[in-house]
PDB file of C-alpha atoms in Angstrom:
ATOM      1  CA  THR A 345      41.862  17.177  -1.403  1.00 91.00           C
ATOM      2  CA  THR A 346      39.004  14.701  -1.151  1.00 94.00           C
ATOM      3  CA  LEU A 347      35.316  15.541  -1.481  1.00 92.00           C
ATOM      4  CA  LEU A 348      32.779  12.865  -0.549  1.00 90.00           C
ATOM      5  CA  ARG A 349      29.139  13.241  -1.628  1.00 83.00           C
ATOM      6  CA  ALA A 350      26.729  10.508  -0.550  1.00 77.00           C
ATOM      7  CA  ASN A 351      23.956   9.481  -2.988  1.00 68.00           C
ATOM      8  CA  HIS A 352      25.140  12.087  -5.502  1.00 72.00           C
ATOM      9  CA  VAL A 353      24.371   9.867  -8.488  1.00 74.00           C
ATOM     10  CA  VAL A 354      20.922   8.300  -8.841  1.00 70.00           C
ATOM     11  CA  VAL A 355      20.364   5.586 -11.442  1.00 73.00           C
ATOM     12  CA  SER A 356      16.757   5.481 -12.623  1.00 72.00           C
ATOM     13  CA  ALA A 357      14.926   2.569 -14.187  1.00 66.00           C
ATOM     14  CA  ASN A 358      14.820   2.205 -17.955  1.00 69.00           C
ATOM     15  CA  PRO A 359      12.234   1.171 -19.083  1.00 73.00           C
ATOM     16  CA  ALA A 360       9.984   3.090 -16.729  1.00 81.00           C
ATOM     17  CA  ASN A 361       9.037   1.812 -13.264  1.00 78.00           C
ATOM     18  CA  TYR A 362       5.263   1.889 -13.731  1.00 84.00           C
ATOM     19  CA  ASN A 363       2.420   1.989 -16.240  1.00 80.00           C
ATOM     20  CA  VAL A 364      -0.903   3.850 -16.298  1.00 82.00           C
ATOM     21  CA  PRO A 365      -3.213   3.733 -14.398  1.00 81.00           C
ATOM     22  CA  TYR A 366      -1.104   4.279 -11.273  1.00 86.00           C
ATOM     23  CA  PHE A 367      -2.079   5.081  -7.674  1.00 87.00           C
ATOM     24  CA  GLU A 368       0.071   5.811  -4.624  1.00 90.00           C
ATOM     25  CA  GLY A 369      -1.480   6.317  -1.198  1.00 91.00           C
ATOM     26  CA  PHE A 370       1.813   5.794   0.730  1.00 91.00           C
ATOM     27  CA  GLU A 371       0.249   2.950   2.709  1.00 88.00           C
ATOM     28  CA  ASN A 372       2.883   0.320   1.928  1.00 84.00           C
ATOM     29  CA  MET A 373       6.012   2.377   2.612  1.00 85.00           C
ATOM     30  CA  SER A 374       8.144   2.163   5.744  1.00 84.00           C
ATOM     31  CA  THR A 375       9.993   5.381   4.868  1.00 85.00           C
ATOM     32  CA  PHE A 376       9.820   8.074   2.188  1.00 86.00           C
ATOM     33  CA  HIS A 377      13.036  10.028   2.634  1.00 70.00           C
ATOM     34  CA  GLY A 378      15.814   8.053   0.932  1.00 61.00           C
ATOM     35  CA  SER A 379      13.404   5.370  -0.265  1.00 55.00           C
ATOM     36  CA  GLY A 380      15.625   4.245  -3.148  1.00 56.00           C
ATOM     37  CA  ASN A 381      15.244   4.522  -6.899  1.00 54.00           C
ATOM     38  CA  ASP A 382      11.446   4.786  -6.880  1.00 77.00           C
ATOM     39  CA  TRP A 383      11.265   8.093  -4.992  1.00 87.00           C
ATOM     40  CA  PHE A 384      14.039  10.680  -4.648  1.00 88.00           C
ATOM     41  CA  VAL A 385      14.041  13.420  -1.988  1.00 89.00           C
ATOM     42  CA  ASN A 386      16.135  16.605  -2.167  1.00 87.00           C
ATOM     43  CA  ASN A 387      15.948  19.466   0.328  1.00 86.00           C
ATOM     44  CA  THR A 388      17.836  22.424   1.763  1.00 86.00           C
ATOM     45  CA  PRO A 389      20.541  20.892   4.028  1.00 86.00           C
ATOM     46  CA  GLY A 390      19.724  20.868   7.731  1.00 84.00           C
ATOM     47  CA  THR A 391      15.970  21.379   7.243  1.00 88.00           C
ATOM     48  CA  ASN A 392      13.052  18.961   7.402  1.00 91.00           C
ATOM     49  CA  PRO A 393      12.514  17.053   4.128  1.00 92.00           C
ATOM     50  CA  TRP A 394       9.387  15.516   2.625  1.00 94.00           C
ATOM     51  CA  ALA A 395       8.703  12.518   4.872  1.00 93.00           C
ATOM     52  CA  LEU A 396       6.174   9.778   5.515  1.00 94.00           C
ATOM     53  CA  THR A 397       3.684  10.446   8.315  1.00 95.00           C
ATOM     54  CA  GLY A 398       0.860   8.590  10.004  1.00 95.00           C
ATOM     55  CA  LEU A 399      -0.389  11.735  11.777  1.00 94.00           C
ATOM     56  CA  ALA A 400      -2.791  12.782   8.983  1.00 95.00           C
ATOM     57  CA  SER A 401      -4.101  11.419   5.692  1.00 94.00           C
ATOM     58  CA  TYR A 402      -6.835  11.953   3.122  1.00 94.00           C
ATOM     59  CA  ALA A 403      -7.539   8.214   3.035  1.00 89.00           C
ATOM     60  CA  GLY A 404      -5.955   5.246   4.752  1.00 89.00           C
ATOM     61  CA  SER A 405      -3.342   5.889   7.443  1.00 92.00           C
ATOM     62  CA  ASN A 406      -0.392   7.631   5.756  1.00 94.00           C
ATOM     63  CA  SER A 407       0.533  10.660   3.702  1.00 95.00           C
ATOM     64  CA  ILE A 408       3.739  12.605   3.048  1.00 96.00           C
ATOM     65  CA  TYR A 409       4.427  16.022   4.553  1.00 96.00           C
ATOM     66  CA  ILE A 410       6.985  18.653   5.489  1.00 95.00           C
ATOM     67  CA  ASN A 411       7.186  19.619   9.139  1.00 94.00           C
ATOM     68  CA  ASN A 412       7.305  23.385   8.613  1.00 91.00           C
ATOM     69  CA  PHE A 413       6.415  24.236  12.187  1.00 90.00           C
ATOM     70  CA  THR A 414       9.984  23.643  13.350  1.00 87.00           C
ATOM     71  CA  ASN A 415      13.398  23.564  11.683  1.00 82.00           C
ATOM     72  CA  THR A 416      12.241  24.722   8.236  1.00 83.00           C
ATOM     73  CA  PRO A 417      13.175  28.418   7.904  1.00 85.00           C
ATOM     74  CA  THR A 418      11.856  30.842   5.297  1.00 85.00           C
ATOM     75  CA  GLY A 419      13.630  30.342   1.994  1.00 88.00           C
ATOM     76  CA  SER A 420      13.949  26.560   2.311  1.00 90.00           C
ATOM     77  CA  VAL A 421      13.394  24.538  -0.859  1.00 93.00           C
ATOM     78  CA  ASP A 422      12.179  20.943  -0.582  1.00 94.00           C
ATOM     79  CA  GLU A 423      11.687  18.588  -3.509  1.00 94.00           C
ATOM     80  CA  PHE A 424      10.700  15.048  -4.302  1.00 94.00           C
ATOM     81  CA  ILE A 425      10.812  13.241  -7.636  1.00 93.00           C
ATOM     82  CA  THR A 426       8.380  10.467  -8.494  1.00 93.00           C
ATOM     83  CA  PRO A 427       9.223   7.141 -10.120  1.00 90.00           C
ATOM     84  CA  SER A 428       9.112   7.021 -13.915  1.00 90.00           C
ATOM     85  CA  PHE A 429       5.951   6.178 -15.857  1.00 90.00           C
ATOM     86  CA  ASP A 430       5.449   4.643 -19.279  1.00 86.00           C
ATOM     87  CA  LEU A 431       2.907   6.688 -21.246  1.00 87.00           C
ATOM     88  CA  SER A 432       3.719   5.006 -24.568  1.00 80.00           C
ATOM     89  CA  ASN A 433       0.074   4.229 -25.334  1.00 75.00           C
ATOM     90  CA  VAL A 434      -1.604   6.869 -23.166  1.00 82.00           C
ATOM     91  CA  THR A 435      -3.498  10.015 -24.174  1.00 80.00           C
ATOM     92  CA  ASN A 436      -5.409  12.633 -22.132  1.00 83.00           C
ATOM     93  CA  ALA A 437      -3.098  11.993 -19.169  1.00 87.00           C
ATOM     94  CA  ASN A 438      -3.549  13.775 -15.846  1.00 89.00           C
ATOM     95  CA  LEU A 439      -1.878  13.546 -12.456  1.00 92.00           C
ATOM     96  CA  THR A 440      -4.107  14.308  -9.480  1.00 93.00           C
ATOM     97  CA  PHE A 441      -3.182  14.492  -5.805  1.00 94.00           C
ATOM     98  CA  GLN A 442      -4.757  15.510  -2.510  1.00 95.00           C
ATOM     99  CA  LEU A 443      -3.282  18.607  -0.864  1.00 97.00           C
ATOM    100  CA  ALA A 444      -3.623  20.116   2.630  1.00 97.00           C
ATOM    101  CA  PHE A 445      -1.811  23.302   3.673  1.00 96.00           C
ATOM    102  CA  ALA A 446      -2.211  26.237   6.072  1.00 95.00           C
ATOM    103  CA  ARG A 447      -0.249  29.384   6.865  1.00 93.00           C
ATOM    104  CA  LYS A 448       1.410  30.582  10.037  1.00 92.00           C
ATOM    105  CA  LEU A 449       1.078  34.244   9.115  1.00 90.00           C
ATOM    106  CA  SER A 450      -1.051  36.257   6.702  1.00 90.00           C
ATOM    107  CA  ALA A 451       2.163  37.264   4.921  1.00 87.00           C
ATOM    108  CA  SER A 452       2.773  33.669   3.817  1.00 87.00           C
ATOM    109  CA  VAL A 453       3.676  33.351   0.138  1.00 92.00           C
ATOM    110  CA  ASP A 454       4.680  29.679   0.125  1.00 94.00           C
ATOM    111  CA  SER A 455       4.465  27.999  -3.272  1.00 96.00           C
ATOM    112  CA  LEU A 456       4.193  24.500  -4.693  1.00 97.00           C
ATOM    113  CA  LYS A 457       5.281  23.801  -8.251  1.00 97.00           C
ATOM    114  CA  VAL A 458       5.072  20.543 -10.197  1.00 97.00           C
ATOM    115  CA  TYR A 459       7.336  19.931 -13.170  1.00 97.00           C
ATOM    116  CA  VAL A 460       7.338  17.154 -15.774  1.00 96.00           C
ATOM    117  CA  SER A 461      10.323  15.579 -17.528  1.00 94.00           C
ATOM    118  CA  LYS A 462      10.440  13.236 -20.493  1.00 90.00           C
ATOM    119  CA  ASP A 463      14.247  12.903 -20.549  1.00 88.00           C
ATOM    120  CA  CYS A 464      14.961  11.400 -17.096  1.00 84.00           C
ATOM    121  CA  GLY A 465      15.227  14.796 -15.420  1.00 86.00           C
ATOM    122  CA  ALA A 466      17.727  16.439 -17.775  1.00 88.00           C
ATOM    123  CA  THR A 467      15.099  19.126 -18.409  1.00 93.00           C
ATOM    124  CA  TRP A 468      11.878  19.996 -16.551  1.00 95.00           C
ATOM    125  CA  SER A 469       8.716  21.809 -17.707  1.00 94.00           C
ATOM    126  CA  LEU A 470       6.408  23.602 -15.260  1.00 95.00           C
ATOM    127  CA  ARG A 471       2.840  22.214 -15.361  1.00 94.00           C
ATOM    128  CA  TYR A 472       1.385  23.314 -11.978  1.00 96.00           C
ATOM    129  CA  ASN A 473       2.041  26.418  -9.890  1.00 96.00           C
ATOM    130  CA  LYS A 474       0.157  27.699  -6.842  1.00 95.00           C
ATOM    131  CA  SER A 475       1.292  30.144  -4.163  1.00 94.00           C
ATOM    132  CA  GLY A 476       0.034  32.358  -1.351  1.00 93.00           C
ATOM    133  CA  THR A 477      -3.722  32.225  -0.789  1.00 93.00           C
ATOM    134  CA  ASN A 478      -4.186  30.043  -3.888  1.00 95.00           C
ATOM    135  CA  LEU A 479      -2.199  27.291  -2.204  1.00 96.00           C
ATOM    136  CA  ILE A 480      -3.899  27.183   1.199  1.00 95.00           C
ATOM    137  CA  THR A 481      -6.696  24.695   1.885  1.00 96.00           C
ATOM    138  CA  ASN A 482      -7.451  26.016   5.400  1.00 95.00           C
ATOM    139  CA  THR A 483      -7.928  29.791   5.648  1.00 93.00           C
ATOM    140  CA  GLY A 484      -6.976  29.935   9.329  1.00 93.00           C
ATOM    141  CA  LEU A 485      -3.611  31.072  10.657  1.00 92.00           C
ATOM    142  CA  PHE A 486      -1.510  28.736  12.819  1.00 92.00           C
ATOM    143  CA  PRO A 487       1.352  30.838  14.266  1.00 90.00           C
ATOM    144  CA  SER A 488       1.783  28.899  17.500  1.00 91.00           C
ATOM    145  CA  GLN A 489       0.633  25.362  16.746  1.00 93.00           C
ATOM    146  CA  ALA A 490       1.406  22.762  14.096  1.00 94.00           C
ATOM    147  CA  PHE A 491      -1.249  22.301  11.386  1.00 96.00           C
ATOM    148  CA  PHE A 492      -2.720  18.814  10.975  1.00 96.00           C
ATOM    149  CA  PRO A 493      -5.585  18.634   8.465  1.00 96.00           C
ATOM    150  CA  GLN A 494      -9.096  17.443   9.126  1.00 95.00           C
ATOM    151  CA  ALA A 495     -11.234  15.843   6.409  1.00 93.00           C
ATOM    152  CA  SER A 496     -12.501  19.233   5.179  1.00 95.00           C
ATOM    153  CA  ASP A 497      -8.936  20.582   4.804  1.00 96.00           C
ATOM    154  CA  TRP A 498      -8.030  18.379   1.822  1.00 96.00           C
ATOM    155  CA  ARG A 499      -8.391  19.523  -1.797  1.00 95.00           C
ATOM    156  CA  MET A 500      -7.743  17.613  -5.017  1.00 94.00           C
ATOM    157  CA  GLU A 501      -5.217  19.228  -7.376  1.00 94.00           C
ATOM    158  CA  THR A 502      -4.646  18.405 -11.055  1.00 93.00           C
ATOM    159  CA  VAL A 503      -1.451  18.458 -13.112  1.00 93.00           C
ATOM    160  CA  ASN A 504      -2.562  18.499 -16.739  1.00 88.00           C
ATOM    161  CA  ILE A 505      -0.212  16.722 -19.131  1.00 90.00           C
ATOM    162  CA  ALA A 506      -2.837  15.939 -21.798  1.00 83.00           C
ATOM    163  CA  SER A 507      -0.461  17.088 -24.508  1.00 83.00           C
ATOM    164  CA  PRO A 508       1.400  15.325 -27.345  1.00 81.00           C
ATOM    165  CA  THR A 509       4.574  16.565 -25.666  1.00 86.00           C
ATOM    166  CA  TYR A 510       4.059  14.086 -22.814  1.00 86.00           C
ATOM    167  CA  ASN A 511       1.469  11.610 -24.060  1.00 83.00           C
ATOM    168  CA  ASN A 512       2.843   8.545 -25.843  1.00 81.00           C
ATOM    169  CA  GLN A 513       6.220   9.058 -24.166  1.00 85.00           C
ATOM    170  CA  PRO A 514       7.999   6.004 -22.672  1.00 85.00           C
ATOM    171  CA  ASN A 515       9.540   7.651 -19.588  1.00 89.00           C
ATOM    172  CA  ILE A 516       7.823  10.472 -17.678  1.00 92.00           C
ATOM    173  CA  LYS A 517       8.769  11.800 -14.222  1.00 93.00           C
ATOM    174  CA  PHE A 518       7.280  14.461 -11.951  1.00 96.00           C
ATOM    175  CA  LEU A 519       9.163  16.889  -9.703  1.00 96.00           C
ATOM    176  CA  PHE A 520       7.334  18.501  -6.748  1.00 97.00           C
ATOM    177  CA  ARG A 521       9.111  21.640  -5.493  1.00 97.00           C
ATOM    178  CA  TYR A 522       7.962  23.491  -2.379  1.00 96.00           C
ATOM    179  CA  TYR A 523       9.215  26.962  -1.335  1.00 95.00           C
ATOM    180  CA  GLN A 524       8.807  27.812   2.369  1.00 93.00           C
ATOM    181  CA  SER A 525       7.730  31.334   3.324  1.00 92.00           C
ATOM    182  CA  ALA A 526       5.942  31.606   6.681  1.00 86.00           C
ATOM    183  CA  GLY A 527       3.861  28.517   6.031  1.00 92.00           C
ATOM    184  CA  ASN A 528       2.820  25.747   8.388  1.00 93.00           C
ATOM    185  CA  ASN A 529       2.847  22.012   7.606  1.00 95.00           C
ATOM    186  CA  ILE A 530       2.028  20.863   4.058  1.00 97.00           C
ATOM    187  CA  PHE A 531       0.626  17.413   3.233  1.00 97.00           C
ATOM    188  CA  ILE A 532       0.193  15.395   0.026  1.00 97.00           C
ATOM    189  CA  ASP A 533      -1.714  12.131  -0.372  1.00 95.00           C
ATOM    190  CA  ASP A 534      -3.264   9.858  -3.011  1.00 93.00           C
ATOM    191  CA  LEU A 535      -1.295  10.535  -6.201  1.00 94.00           C
ATOM    192  CA  ASN A 536      -3.260   9.181  -9.152  1.00 91.00           C
ATOM    193  CA  LEU A 537      -1.930   9.098 -12.728  1.00 91.00           C
ATOM    194  CA  SER A 538      -4.656   8.326 -15.250  1.00 85.00           C
ATOM    195  CA  GLY A 539      -5.401   8.624 -18.951  1.00 81.00           C
ATOM    196  CA  THR A 540      -6.875   6.880 -21.951  1.00 75.00           C
ATOM    197  CA  VAL A 541      -4.850   3.698 -22.358  1.00 69.00           C
ATOM    198  CA  GLY A 542      -4.662   2.243 -25.844  1.00 64.00           C
ATOM    199  CA  ILE A 543      -2.932  -0.817 -27.236  1.00 54.00           C
ATOM    200  CA  ASN A 544      -0.225  -0.403 -29.832  1.00 56.00           C
ATOM    201  CA  GLU A 545      -1.822  -2.991 -32.060  1.00 57.00           C
ATOM    202  CA  SER A 546       0.208  -2.125 -35.145  1.00 60.00           C
ATOM    203  CA  PHE A 547       3.499  -2.659 -33.315  1.00 70.00           C
ATOM    204  CA  THR A 548       2.205  -5.869 -31.696  1.00 71.00           C
ATOM    205  CA  ASP A 549       1.169  -7.108 -35.134  1.00 75.00           C
ATOM    206  CA  LYS A 550       4.591  -6.272 -36.565  1.00 79.00           C
ATOM    207  CA  LEU A 551       6.230  -8.351 -33.840  1.00 87.00           C
ATOM    208  CA  ASN A 552       3.734 -11.186 -34.368  1.00 86.00           C
ATOM    209  CA  LEU A 553       3.702 -11.393 -30.578  1.00 86.00           C
ATOM    210  CA  GLN A 554       2.174 -14.566 -29.115  1.00 88.00           C
ATOM    211  CA  LEU A 555       2.044 -16.047 -25.613  1.00 87.00           C
ATOM    212  CA  TYR A 556       1.055 -19.682 -25.035  1.00 88.00           C
ATOM    213  CA  PRO A 557      -0.276 -21.713 -23.313  1.00 90.00           C
ATOM    214  CA  ASN A 558      -2.344 -19.009 -21.669  1.00 88.00           C
ATOM    215  CA  PRO A 559      -3.598 -19.562 -18.955  1.00 87.00           C
ATOM    216  CA  SER A 560      -0.851 -21.818 -17.608  1.00 87.00           C
ATOM    217  CA  ASN A 561       0.157 -23.237 -14.226  1.00 86.00           C
ATOM    218  CA  LYS A 562       3.734 -24.199 -15.167  1.00 86.00           C
ATOM    219  CA  PHE A 563       5.341 -22.096 -17.912  1.00 89.00           C
ATOM    220  CA  PHE A 564       4.709 -19.899 -20.959  1.00 90.00           C
ATOM    221  CA  TYR A 565       6.333 -19.570 -24.344  1.00 91.00           C
ATOM    222  CA  LEU A 566       6.703 -16.020 -25.652  1.00 91.00           C
ATOM    223  CA  SER A 567       7.275 -15.872 -29.388  1.00 92.00           C
ATOM    224  CA  PHE A 568       7.963 -12.796 -31.495  1.00 92.00           C
ATOM    225  CA  GLU A 569       9.692 -11.769 -34.700  1.00 91.00           C
ATOM    226  CA  LEU A 570      12.174  -8.919 -35.149  1.00 91.00           C
ATOM    227  CA  PRO A 571      12.426  -7.317 -38.598  1.00 88.00           C
ATOM    228  CA  GLU A 572      15.984  -6.199 -37.804  1.00 90.00           C
ATOM    229  CA  PRO A 573      18.558  -6.564 -34.992  1.00 91.00           C
ATOM    230  CA  SER A 574      17.480  -4.681 -31.872  1.00 90.00           C
ATOM    231  CA  ASP A 575      18.207  -4.116 -28.212  1.00 91.00           C
ATOM    232  CA  VAL A 576      15.341  -5.999 -26.529  1.00 92.00           C
ATOM    233  CA  ARG A 577      14.169  -6.139 -22.944  1.00 90.00           C
ATOM    234  CA  ILE A 578      11.340  -8.296 -21.582  1.00 91.00           C
ATOM    235  CA  ASP A 579       9.823  -7.540 -18.162  1.00 88.00           C
ATOM    236  CA  LEU A 580       7.144  -9.028 -15.949  1.00 89.00           C
ATOM    237  CA  LEU A 581       4.661  -6.537 -14.429  1.00 83.00           C
ATOM    238  CA  ASP A 582       1.693  -6.894 -12.147  1.00 81.00           C
ATOM    239  CA  ILE A 583      -1.708  -5.932 -13.536  1.00 72.00           C
ATOM    240  CA  SER A 584      -1.343  -2.367 -12.195  1.00 66.00           C
ATOM    241  CA  GLY A 585       1.881  -1.962 -14.170  1.00 69.00           C
ATOM    242  CA  LYS A 586       4.347  -2.267 -11.278  1.00 75.00           C
ATOM    243  CA  HIS A 587       7.635  -3.814 -12.338  1.00 80.00           C
ATOM    244  CA  LEU A 588       8.245  -7.244 -10.771  1.00 86.00           C
ATOM    245  CA  ARG A 589      11.337  -8.579 -12.507  1.00 86.00           C
ATOM    246  CA  GLU A 590      13.369  -8.532 -15.691  1.00 90.00           C
ATOM    247  CA  ILE A 591      13.100 -11.725 -17.709  1.00 91.00           C
ATOM    248  CA  THR A 592      15.811 -11.044 -20.269  1.00 91.00           C
ATOM    249  CA  SER A 593      17.586  -8.194 -22.047  1.00 91.00           C
ATOM    250  CA  GLY A 594      20.242  -7.705 -24.694  1.00 91.00           C
ATOM    251  CA  ILE A 595      20.871  -7.447 -28.408  1.00 93.00           C
ATOM    252  CA  MET A 596      18.819  -9.910 -30.469  1.00 93.00           C
ATOM    253  CA  GLU A 597      19.236 -10.740 -34.126  1.00 93.00           C
ATOM    254  CA  ALA A 598      16.542 -10.302 -36.768  1.00 91.00           C
ATOM    255  CA  GLY A 599      14.141 -13.222 -37.140  1.00 92.00           C
ATOM    256  CA  GLU A 600      11.962 -15.396 -34.945  1.00 93.00           C
ATOM    257  CA  HIS A 601      12.572 -15.776 -31.209  1.00 93.00           C
ATOM    258  CA  LEU A 602      11.052 -18.144 -28.662  1.00 92.00           C
ATOM    259  CA  ILE A 603      11.543 -17.608 -24.924  1.00 91.00           C
ATOM    260  CA  ARG A 604      10.371 -19.939 -22.172  1.00 91.00           C
ATOM    261  CA  ILE A 605       9.108 -18.232 -19.014  1.00 90.00           C
ATOM    262  CA  ASP A 606       8.752 -20.489 -15.974  1.00 88.00           C
ATOM    263  CA  LYS A 607       6.173 -19.887 -13.251  1.00 84.00           C
ATOM    264  CA  THR A 608       7.846 -18.230 -10.238  1.00 82.00           C
ATOM    265  CA  ILE A 609       4.973 -16.187  -8.793  1.00 84.00           C
ATOM    266  CA  ALA A 610       1.511 -16.709  -7.372  1.00 87.00           C
ATOM    267  CA  ALA A 611      -1.579 -17.324  -9.455  1.00 87.00           C
ATOM    268  CA  GLY A 612      -3.175 -14.232 -10.961  1.00 86.00           C
ATOM    269  CA  MET A 613      -3.134 -11.928 -13.978  1.00 84.00           C
ATOM    270  CA  TYR A 614       0.124 -10.277 -15.067  1.00 87.00           C
ATOM    271  CA  LEU A 615       1.592  -8.307 -17.959  1.00 84.00           C
ATOM    272  CA  LEU A 616       4.593  -9.155 -20.105  1.00 87.00           C
ATOM    273  CA  ARG A 617       6.235  -6.081 -21.602  1.00 84.00           C
ATOM    274  CA  ILE A 618       8.583  -6.352 -24.570  1.00 88.00           C
ATOM    275  CA  THR A 619      10.580  -3.204 -25.332  1.00 85.00           C
ATOM    276  CA  THR A 620      12.620  -2.777 -28.507  1.00 86.00           C
ATOM    277  CA  GLU A 621      14.277   0.176 -30.190  1.00 80.00           C
ATOM    278  CA  LYS A 622      11.122   0.599 -32.313  1.00 77.00           C
ATOM    279  CA  GLY A 623       8.481   0.514 -29.597  1.00 76.00           C
ATOM    280  CA  THR A 624       6.796  -1.309 -26.716  1.00 78.00           C
ATOM    281  CA  ALA A 625       4.170  -4.062 -26.739  1.00 80.00           C
ATOM    282  CA  TYR A 626       2.280  -5.894 -23.989  1.00 80.00           C
ATOM    283  CA  SER A 627       0.678  -9.288 -23.537  1.00 82.00           C
ATOM    284  CA  ARG A 628      -1.538 -10.411 -20.655  1.00 83.00           C
ATOM    285  CA  ALA A 629      -0.510 -13.612 -18.912  1.00 87.00           C
ATOM    286  CA  VAL A 630      -2.853 -15.598 -16.646  1.00 88.00           C
ATOM    287  CA  ILE A 631      -1.176 -17.894 -14.119  1.00 88.00           C
ATOM    288  CA  SER A 632      -3.519 -20.571 -12.783  1.00 85.00           C
ATOM    289  CA  GLU A 633      -3.180 -22.661  -9.636  1.00 75.00           C
TER     290      GLU A 633
END
């Protein structure tokens, strides 16, 4: 007997995909459902999943939504999981998003729950939960027509993770879970992860981390010192914290290390992230013309 399950195993990034602050308005996506390792969609088979739409948005042109007006029966469960975020040096963290939702019937008890994981989704903790009339942003009933929000139908929601449990953690993910019960279309836009970002100066000092020449229009030398052997990974990020490429990774011996990094991208400001078994440090790199 053979059982085939497509996309049953998802390999997530380690270290995390993004840093704080982070913003996603869904403007630069061509698709949301099955969009790879950054975003993962899971829904009741045969029903409409969370998907990208250009039919309504809080800002810009796009948002994500579930078409509940057709082909999404009561009892359906639809989820999406965000990319991972590095909160290693972040306190007072919050996730905000714009929500628009309306009911078909007054008996609607649809719910939206947001969970947080710090172990790559092995366990999830509930941090946001709204249902019934607490979830709706338009008090009208739409039994015979699909709901598409106007500007006044959007409301900002907050997922509070300003807790030592999640702050200063290197890999945080969010799970959005929607339960359908006589509801009309639901929309989400403008996810914004923010917090107080600090610099792990003590760890940077321990590494004796230096980057030179800086600025440079050709190459950089990254020098650092390991007090003991460690699994090390060095990544290049844009200034918003989005991962661009891995520079090197592997086990490195104790002592001084010098790595040459050649210019392969356009002029601008970037971040170099060095991750060891003891912590994470960053250095700003300025690439000139």
